[in-house]
Short mmCIF file of the C-alpha atoms (twelve columns), coordinates in Angstrom:
data_MODEL
# 
_entry.id   MODEL 
# 
loop_
_atom_site.group_PDB 
_atom_site.id 
_atom_site.type_symbol 
_atom_site.label_atom_id 
_atom_site.label_alt_id 
_atom_site.label_comp_id 
_atom_site.label_asym_id 
_atom_site.label_seq_id 
_atom_site.Cartn_x 
_atom_site.Cartn_y 
_atom_site.Cartn_z 
_atom_site.pdbx_PDB_model_num 
ATOM 1   C CA . UNK A 1   3.973   7.171   -23.792 1 
ATOM 2   C CA . UNK A 2   3.485   9.165   -20.625 1 
ATOM 3   C CA . UNK A 3   0.891   7.877   -18.156 1 
ATOM 4   C CA . UNK A 4   1.354   10.064  -15.041 1 
ATOM 5   C CA . UNK A 5   3.190   13.311  -14.208 1 
ATOM 6   C CA . UNK A 6   3.592   14.885  -10.743 1 
ATOM 7   C CA . UNK A 7   5.716   17.603  -9.184  1 
ATOM 8   C CA . UNK A 8   7.235   16.801  -5.785  1 
ATOM 9   C CA . UNK A 9   5.808   18.537  -2.690  1 
ATOM 10  C CA . UNK A 10  8.984   20.617  -2.275  1 
ATOM 11  C CA . UNK A 11  8.620   21.826  -5.879  1 
ATOM 12  C CA . UNK A 12  12.176  20.765  -6.797  1 
ATOM 13  C CA . UNK A 13  11.514  17.546  -8.754  1 
ATOM 14  C CA . UNK A 14  9.149   16.232  -11.387 1 
ATOM 15  C CA . UNK A 15  8.443   12.538  -11.969 1 
ATOM 16  C CA . UNK A 16  6.980   10.989  -15.092 1 
ATOM 17  C CA . UNK A 17  5.443   7.506   -15.274 1 
ATOM 18  C CA . UNK A 18  5.624   5.680   -18.598 1 
ATOM 19  C CA . UNK A 19  3.635   3.040   -20.443 1 
ATOM 20  C CA . UNK A 20  6.749   0.830   -20.624 1 
ATOM 21  C CA . UNK A 21  6.785   0.421   -16.827 1 
ATOM 22  C CA . UNK A 22  9.537   2.892   -16.000 1 
ATOM 23  C CA . UNK A 23  9.646   6.334   -14.432 1 
ATOM 24  C CA . UNK A 24  11.998  9.274   -14.817 1 
ATOM 25  C CA . UNK A 25  12.727  11.873  -12.141 1 
ATOM 26  C CA . UNK A 26  13.926  15.314  -13.225 1 
ATOM 27  C CA . UNK A 27  14.920  18.492  -11.449 1 
ATOM 28  C CA . UNK A 28  12.236  21.146  -11.710 1 
ATOM 29  C CA . UNK A 29  12.082  23.562  -13.398 1 
ATOM 30  C CA . UNK A 30  15.551  22.937  -14.953 1 
ATOM 31  C CA . UNK A 31  14.423  19.488  -16.213 1 
ATOM 32  C CA . UNK A 32  17.798  17.809  -15.643 1 
ATOM 33  C CA . UNK A 33  17.716  14.024  -15.201 1 
ATOM 34  C CA . UNK A 34  18.018  12.861  -11.576 1 
ATOM 35  C CA . UNK A 35  17.128  9.162   -11.762 1 
ATOM 36  C CA . UNK A 36  15.482  6.409   -13.758 1 
ATOM 37  C CA . UNK A 37  13.139  4.014   -11.996 1 
ATOM 38  C CA . UNK A 38  12.514  0.573   -13.499 1 
ATOM 39  C CA . UNK A 39  10.606  -2.371  -12.121 1 
ATOM 40  C CA . UNK A 40  6.997   -2.524  -13.244 1 
ATOM 41  C CA . UNK A 41  6.272   -5.060  -15.975 1 
ATOM 42  C CA . UNK A 42  3.400   -2.995  -17.335 1 
ATOM 43  C CA . UNK A 43  2.479   0.673   -17.578 1 
ATOM 44  C CA . UNK A 44  2.868   2.823   -14.458 1 
ATOM 45  C CA . UNK A 45  -0.697  3.775   -13.572 1 
ATOM 46  C CA . UNK A 46  -0.324  5.754   -10.325 1 
ATOM 47  C CA . UNK A 47  2.366   7.173   -8.099  1 
ATOM 48  C CA . UNK A 48  2.649   9.434   -5.088  1 
ATOM 49  C CA . UNK A 49  5.430   11.483  -3.504  1 
ATOM 50  C CA . UNK A 50  6.157   11.297  0.202   1 
ATOM 51  C CA . UNK A 51  5.597   14.632  1.951   1 
ATOM 52  C CA . UNK A 52  9.382   15.076  2.315   1 
ATOM 53  C CA . UNK A 53  9.882   14.450  -1.445  1 
ATOM 54  C CA . UNK A 54  12.365  11.605  -0.837  1 
ATOM 55  C CA . UNK A 55  10.238  8.522   -1.634  1 
ATOM 56  C CA . UNK A 56  7.882   7.604   -4.461  1 
ATOM 57  C CA . UNK A 57  5.330   4.803   -4.200  1 
ATOM 58  C CA . UNK A 58  4.004   3.443   -7.477  1 
ATOM 59  C CA . UNK A 59  1.429   1.057   -8.905  1 
ATOM 60  C CA . UNK A 60  1.354   -0.403  -12.374 1 
ATOM 61  C CA . UNK A 61  -0.858  -2.526  -14.568 1 
ATOM 62  C CA . UNK A 62  1.133   -5.437  -13.110 1 
ATOM 63  C CA . UNK A 63  -0.821  -4.843  -9.831  1 
ATOM 64  C CA . UNK A 64  2.388   -4.264  -7.863  1 
ATOM 65  C CA . UNK A 65  3.119   -1.659  -5.203  1 
ATOM 66  C CA . UNK A 66  6.731   -0.481  -5.174  1 
ATOM 67  C CA . UNK A 67  8.644   2.088   -3.134  1 
ATOM 68  C CA . UNK A 68  11.572  4.000   -4.633  1 
ATOM 69  C CA . UNK A 69  14.253  6.418   -3.499  1 
ATOM 70  C CA . UNK A 70  13.537  9.384   -5.765  1 
ATOM 71  C CA . UNK A 71  17.140  10.636  -5.955  1 
ATOM 72  C CA . UNK A 72  18.717  7.278   -6.841  1 
ATOM 73  C CA . UNK A 73  15.848  5.347   -8.443  1 
ATOM 74  C CA . UNK A 74  16.654  2.430   -6.118  1 
ATOM 75  C CA . UNK A 75  13.884  0.033   -5.162  1 
ATOM 76  C CA . UNK A 76  13.268  -0.184  -1.409  1 
ATOM 77  C CA . UNK A 77  12.535  -3.916  -1.098  1 
ATOM 78  C CA . UNK A 78  11.173  -3.565  2.447   1 
ATOM 79  C CA . UNK A 79  9.172   -0.469  1.528   1 
ATOM 80  C CA . UNK A 80  5.740   -1.843  2.418   1 
ATOM 81  C CA . UNK A 81  6.933   -2.263  5.999   1 
ATOM 82  C CA . UNK A 82  9.350   0.676   6.138   1 
ATOM 83  C CA . UNK A 83  6.843   3.183   4.762   1 
ATOM 84  C CA . UNK A 84  3.617   1.846   6.247   1 
ATOM 85  C CA . UNK A 85  3.210   5.030   8.318   1 
ATOM 86  C CA . UNK A 86  4.838   7.402   5.819   1 
ATOM 87  C CA . UNK A 87  3.049   10.686  5.213   1 
ATOM 88  C CA . UNK A 88  2.207   11.006  1.522   1 
ATOM 89  C CA . UNK A 89  1.571   14.324  -0.206  1 
ATOM 90  C CA . UNK A 90  -1.227  12.632  -2.174  1 
ATOM 91  C CA . UNK A 91  -2.702  9.163   -2.252  1 
ATOM 92  C CA . UNK A 92  -3.745  8.085   -5.723  1 
ATOM 93  C CA . UNK A 93  -2.279  4.555   -5.697  1 
ATOM 94  C CA . UNK A 94  -4.910  1.837   -5.857  1 
ATOM 95  C CA . UNK A 95  -2.724  -0.581  -3.883  1 
ATOM 96  C CA . UNK A 96  -1.370  0.082   -0.399  1 
ATOM 97  C CA . UNK A 97  -2.296  0.125   3.278   1 
ATOM 98  C CA . UNK A 98  -5.323  2.497   3.094   1 
ATOM 99  C CA . UNK A 99  -6.951  0.482   0.311   1 
ATOM 100 C CA . UNK A 100 -5.913  -2.984  1.485   1 
ATOM 101 C CA . UNK A 101 -9.421  -4.485  1.572   1 
ATOM 102 C CA . UNK A 102 -10.069 -4.351  -2.162  1 
ATOM 103 C CA . UNK A 103 -6.819  -6.187  -2.915  1 
ATOM 104 C CA . UNK A 104 -8.264  -9.370  -1.415  1 
ATOM 105 C CA . UNK A 105 -10.939 -9.501  -4.132  1 
ATOM 106 C CA . UNK A 106 -9.444  -11.019 -7.317  1 
ATOM 107 C CA . UNK A 107 -12.220 -9.363  -9.335  1 
ATOM 108 C CA . UNK A 108 -11.430 -5.870  -8.036  1 
ATOM 109 C CA . UNK A 109 -11.130 -3.416  -10.903 1 
ATOM 110 C CA . UNK A 110 -10.464 -0.168  -9.044  1 
ATOM 111 C CA . UNK A 111 -8.784  2.232   -11.465 1 
ATOM 112 C CA . UNK A 112 -8.678  5.398   -9.402  1 
ATOM 113 C CA . UNK A 113 -8.196  6.388   -5.801  1 
ATOM 114 C CA . UNK A 114 -7.809  9.789   -4.113  1 
ATOM 115 C CA . UNK A 115 -7.413  10.551  -0.444  1 
ATOM 116 C CA . UNK A 116 -9.493  13.452  0.859   1 
ATOM 117 C CA . UNK A 117 -9.586  15.255  4.173   1 
# 
């Protein structure tokens, strides 16, 4: 099933996170397939678009943080370093630089996160 849906900041793409650990990116509003993203071993729980709509960061029930090229679906293996200072349109991921402290606690059960200004 579907776990998360978000439209890109430029309004041209829509991404859907799935319970099987994958994501699909579609053109919006035409809804034509752009890419398939696969890598999480559990449901995708959160994801965010970069402000330029080129990168997606995602978290899953597998407690992983991944970075993806939205147009190709390719995993950016050095994403945590490459995108450390990236500007994100939203921040709902529960893993990543701004929420690093809680990741050191093995008993952490944070299920939601939202950046505010």
